[in-house]
Amino acid sequence: MSRPIHTRGLVLRRTDWSETSQIVTVDTRDHGIVDLLAKGSRRPARRSSSFAEPLDLGGWYDLVYRPRKGDLHLAVEARLIEGFPHLRDDLGAWLEANGILDLLRASFSPGDPHPALLRSALSCLKLLSVGRARLALRDRFVIELLDRSGVWSVGDNCANCEAEIPRGAAHWHAPAALLCAGCRTGGDRPVPEELRTLLGTLQSTAWGNIPSLVAPEPLLAAIWERLREALLHHLERAPRSLRYLRAGGPPGTGAPLRSPSPR
Ligand SMILES: [Zn+2]
């Protein structure tokens, strides 16, 4: 029998498998995304059971599992470290959290761990409890996800000629690049300077400081529109939960951008 693997992981999806068991998709710190069969996790028989309770979506666990042939491995033990209970009391926070979990699942393959991004996901889940700056948190997380997926090449300099872009001369090149005026191609739209500055700020601000970031909601919404476009371009199958992540008016209506909730 294979040696058990000890790691930590975030539950991205869970499915009831039988009366007593679950199949869970977990983003693990050391081995990336794995599918695990947790036998008996739905009905912990006694206090000595390997599972104190069913594995929960968005839970961060100490895990032991045995690799098996194929893609479905056997969970041996799971101990909850952090369940982020605040997410369950607040629909807005729950939708944001589901977006994060689904995006992680859709963006990476098994055997491709991204521990730093996983830490960012945990920071983001935790900070959703603050109840402020949720759009900024979402933007920050997706920028990092796209960056680590190799899609995002938005920095201070032109993504083509690498020259520094003068103030007011940046152009947006879909799905995710900034170009100087000399390198822009036909459809590239000019990027307002304040949007470009906010992109830089989001990328460089530590997680803990995001909720106190002072940023106009319409600008954050405009950044989200570009991020969404980059995600749809990058992902083979965009998760359904993306649809519930709104910013401003309904998409495609041309309605003026506004804050989704009163502050
Ligand atoms: Zn250029």
Coordinates of C-alpha atoms and ligand atoms in Angstrom, one line a residue:
M1 CA 0.0 0.0 0.0
S2 CA 1.2 3.5 -0.8
R3 CA 2.6 5.7 2.0
P4 CA 0.1 8.3 3.4
I5 CA 0.6 11.9 2.5
H6 CA 0.3 14.6 5.1
T7 CA -0.6 18.1 3.9
R8 CA -3.0 20.9 4.3
G9 CA -5.7 21.8 1.9
L10 CA -8.7 24.0 1.1
V11 CA -11.9 22.2 0.0
L12 CA -13.0 23.5 -3.4
R13 CA -15.9 21.2 -4.0
R14 CA -17.7 18.4 -2.3
T15 CA -20.1 15.8 -3.5
D16 CA -22.1 13.3 -1.5
W17 CA -20.9 9.9 -2.7
S18 CA -23.0 7.5 -0.7
E19 CA -25.1 7.5 2.4
T20 CA -21.9 7.8 4.4
S21 CA -19.1 9.1 2.1
Q22 CA -18.1 12.2 0.2
I23 CA -15.9 13.0 -2.7
V24 CA -14.0 16.3 -2.2
T25 CA -11.8 18.3 -4.5
V26 CA -9.0 19.9 -2.4
D27 CA -6.3 22.4 -3.3
T28 CA -3.4 21.1 -1.2
R29 CA -0.4 23.1 -0.2
D30 CA 2.1 20.5 -1.4
H31 CA 0.5 18.7 -4.3
G32 CA -2.0 21.1 -5.8
I33 CA -5.5 19.9 -6.6
V34 CA -6.5 16.4 -5.6
D35 CA -9.8 14.5 -5.6
L36 CA -10.3 12.5 -2.4
L37 CA -12.8 9.9 -1.4
A38 CA -13.6 10.3 2.3
K39 CA -15.2 7.1 3.4
G40 CA -17.5 7.5 6.3
S41 CA -17.1 11.3 6.5
R42 CA -20.8 11.9 6.2
R43 CA -21.6 9.8 9.2
P44 CA -18.8 9.8 11.7
A45 CA -19.5 6.7 13.7
R46 CA -17.7 7.5 16.9
R47 CA -15.4 10.0 18.5
S48 CA -12.3 8.2 17.3
S49 CA -13.5 8.5 13.7
S50 CA -11.0 9.9 11.2
F51 CA -13.5 12.6 10.3
A52 CA -15.1 14.6 13.1
E53 CA -17.8 15.8 10.7
P54 CA -18.4 16.0 7.0
L55 CA -15.8 17.9 5.0
D56 CA -17.1 21.4 4.3
L57 CA -16.8 23.7 1.3
G58 CA -14.2 26.4 1.9
G59 CA -12.8 24.6 4.9
W60 CA -9.0 24.6 5.5
Y61 CA -7.9 21.2 6.8
D62 CA -5.0 19.2 8.1
L63 CA -5.2 16.2 5.8
V64 CA -3.8 12.7 5.5
Y65 CA -4.5 10.7 2.3
R66 CA -3.3 7.7 0.5
P67 CA -2.5 8.0 -3.2
R68 CA -4.2 5.4 -5.4
K69 CA -3.9 4.6 -9.0
G70 CA -6.0 7.0 -11.1
D71 CA -7.2 10.3 -10.0
L72 CA -9.3 9.5 -6.9
H73 CA -7.2 9.1 -3.8
L74 CA -8.3 7.9 -0.4
A75 CA -8.7 10.5 2.5
V76 CA -7.6 8.9 5.7
E77 CA -8.0 11.7 8.1
A78 CA -9.1 15.4 8.1
R79 CA -9.0 17.9 10.9
L80 CA -10.5 21.3 10.4
I81 CA -8.1 24.2 11.1
E82 CA -10.3 27.1 9.9
G83 CA -13.9 26.9 8.7
F84 CA -14.5 30.6 8.0
P85 CA -18.0 30.5 9.6
H86 CA -18.6 34.2 8.8
L87 CA -19.0 33.3 5.1
R88 CA -22.1 31.3 5.8
D89 CA -24.0 34.1 7.4
D90 CA -23.7 36.5 4.6
L91 CA -24.8 35.8 1.0
G92 CA -22.6 38.4 -0.6
A93 CA -19.5 37.0 1.2
W94 CA -20.6 33.4 0.3
L95 CA -20.8 34.2 -3.4
E96 CA -17.4 35.9 -3.3
A97 CA -16.0 32.8 -1.5
N98 CA -17.5 30.4 -4.1
G99 CA -16.0 32.5 -6.9
I100 CA -12.6 32.1 -5.3
L101 CA -13.0 28.3 -4.8
D102 CA -14.3 27.8 -8.4
L103 CA -11.6 29.9 -10.0
L104 CA -8.9 27.9 -8.2
R105 CA -10.5 24.7 -9.4
A106 CA -10.9 25.9 -13.0
S107 CA -7.4 27.4 -13.3
F108 CA -5.1 24.6 -12.2
S109 CA -4.5 21.0 -12.8
P110 CA -3.6 18.2 -10.4
G111 CA 0.1 18.1 -9.5
D112 CA 0.6 21.8 -10.0
P113 CA 0.7 23.4 -6.5
H114 CA 0.6 27.2 -6.0
P115 CA 1.1 27.6 -2.3
A116 CA 1.5 31.3 -2.4
L117 CA -1.8 31.7 -4.3
L118 CA -3.4 29.3 -1.8
R119 CA -2.2 31.6 1.0
S120 CA -3.7 34.5 -0.8
A121 CA -7.0 32.7 -1.2
L122 CA -7.1 32.0 2.6
S123 CA -6.3 35.7 3.3
C124 CA -9.1 36.7 1.0
L125 CA -11.6 34.3 2.6
K126 CA -10.7 35.7 6.0
L127 CA -10.9 39.4 5.0
L128 CA -14.3 38.9 3.5
S129 CA -15.5 39.0 7.1
V130 CA -14.6 42.7 7.3
G131 CA -17.6 43.4 5.1
R132 CA -15.8 46.2 3.3
A133 CA -13.9 46.5 0.0
R134 CA -15.1 43.2 -1.3
L135 CA -14.7 44.2 -4.9
A136 CA -11.1 45.3 -4.1
L137 CA -10.4 41.9 -2.5
R138 CA -11.9 40.1 -5.6
D139 CA -9.9 42.2 -8.0
R140 CA -6.7 41.7 -6.0
F141 CA -7.2 37.9 -5.9
V142 CA -8.0 37.6 -9.6
I143 CA -5.0 39.7 -10.6
E144 CA -2.8 37.4 -8.6
L145 CA -4.4 34.3 -10.1
L146 CA -4.1 35.5 -13.6
D147 CA -0.5 36.6 -12.9
R148 CA 0.4 33.1 -11.7
S149 CA -1.4 31.5 -14.6
G150 CA 0.9 33.4 -17.0
V151 CA -2.0 35.4 -18.5
W152 CA -1.5 38.8 -16.8
S153 CA 1.3 41.0 -18.1
V154 CA 0.2 44.3 -16.7
G155 CA 3.0 46.2 -15.2
D156 CA 4.5 49.7 -15.4
N157 CA 6.0 49.1 -18.8
C158 CA 4.7 48.3 -22.2
A159 CA 4.2 44.5 -22.6
N160 CA 5.5 44.7 -26.1
C161 CA 8.5 47.0 -26.3
E162 CA 9.1 47.1 -22.5
A163 CA 9.6 50.9 -22.5
E164 CA 8.1 52.8 -19.7
I165 CA 4.6 54.1 -20.6
P166 CA 4.3 57.9 -20.1
R167 CA 1.3 59.2 -18.1
G168 CA -1.9 59.0 -20.0
A169 CA -0.5 57.0 -22.8
A170 CA -1.4 53.5 -21.7
H171 CA -3.7 51.3 -23.9
W172 CA -5.5 48.2 -22.9
H173 CA -4.7 45.2 -25.1
A174 CA -7.1 42.3 -24.5
P175 CA -7.1 40.0 -22.8
A176 CA -4.5 41.4 -20.3
A177 CA -1.7 43.7 -21.3
L178 CA -0.8 47.3 -21.3
L179 CA 0.8 48.8 -24.4
C180 CA 2.4 52.1 -25.1
A181 CA 0.9 54.4 -27.7
G182 CA 3.5 53.3 -30.3
C183 CA 2.7 49.6 -29.8
R184 CA -1.1 49.8 -29.6
T185 CA -3.0 48.0 -32.2
G186 CA -6.4 48.8 -33.8
G187 CA -8.9 47.8 -31.1
D188 CA -6.8 48.8 -28.1
R189 CA -8.6 51.4 -25.9
P190 CA -6.8 54.1 -23.9
V191 CA -6.6 53.4 -20.2
P192 CA -7.5 56.3 -17.8
E193 CA -4.5 57.1 -15.7
E194 CA -6.4 56.7 -12.4
L195 CA -7.4 53.2 -13.4
R196 CA -3.8 52.3 -14.3
T197 CA -2.6 53.7 -10.9
L198 CA -5.2 51.7 -9.0
L199 CA -4.1 48.5 -10.9
G200 CA -0.6 49.1 -9.6
T201 CA -1.8 49.8 -6.1
L202 CA -3.9 46.6 -6.0
Q203 CA -1.0 44.6 -7.2
S204 CA 1.4 46.0 -4.6
T205 CA -0.8 46.3 -1.5
A206 CA -0.5 43.7 1.2
W207 CA -3.6 41.6 1.8
G208 CA -4.2 43.0 5.3
N209 CA -4.3 46.6 4.0
I210 CA -6.8 46.0 1.1
P211 CA -10.0 46.5 3.3
S212 CA -8.7 50.0 4.2
L213 CA -7.8 50.9 0.6
V214 CA -9.6 54.0 -0.5
A215 CA -10.6 53.3 -4.1
P216 CA -13.6 54.6 -6.0
E217 CA -16.1 51.8 -6.7
P218 CA -16.6 52.6 -10.4
L219 CA -12.8 52.2 -11.0
L220 CA -12.8 48.9 -9.1
A221 CA -15.8 47.8 -11.3
A222 CA -14.0 48.8 -14.4
I223 CA -10.9 46.8 -13.4
W224 CA -13.3 43.8 -12.7
E225 CA -14.7 44.1 -16.2
R226 CA -11.2 43.7 -17.6
L227 CA -10.3 40.9 -15.2
R228 CA -13.5 39.0 -16.1
E229 CA -12.7 39.4 -19.8
A230 CA -9.2 38.0 -19.2
L231 CA -10.7 35.1 -17.1
L232 CA -13.2 34.2 -19.9
H233 CA -10.4 34.3 -22.4
H234 CA -8.1 32.1 -20.3
L235 CA -10.5 29.5 -18.9
E236 CA -11.7 26.7 -21.0
R237 CA -14.9 26.5 -18.9
A238 CA -15.7 29.6 -16.9
P239 CA -17.3 28.6 -13.6
R240 CA -20.9 29.4 -13.2
S241 CA -20.3 31.3 -10.0
L242 CA -18.6 34.0 -12.1
R243 CA -22.1 35.1 -13.1
Y244 CA -23.1 35.9 -9.6
L245 CA -20.1 38.2 -9.1
R246 CA -21.5 41.5 -10.1
A247 CA -20.0 45.0 -10.1
G248 CA -22.1 47.9 -11.1
G249 CA -25.1 47.5 -13.4
P250 CA -26.1 44.3 -15.2
P251 CA -23.4 43.4 -17.7
G252 CA -23.8 44.5 -21.3
T253 CA -26.5 47.1 -20.6
G254 CA -24.1 50.0 -20.7
A255 CA -25.7 51.2 -17.4
P256 CA -23.4 53.6 -15.5
L257 CA -21.2 51.8 -13.0
R258 CA -22.3 52.2 -9.4
S259 CA -21.6 50.8 -6.0
P260 CA -23.4 47.4 -5.6
S261 CA -24.2 48.1 -2.0
P262 CA -24.5 51.3 0.1
R263 CA -21.5 51.9 2.4
Ligands
ZN1 ZN 5.5 49.7 -26.5

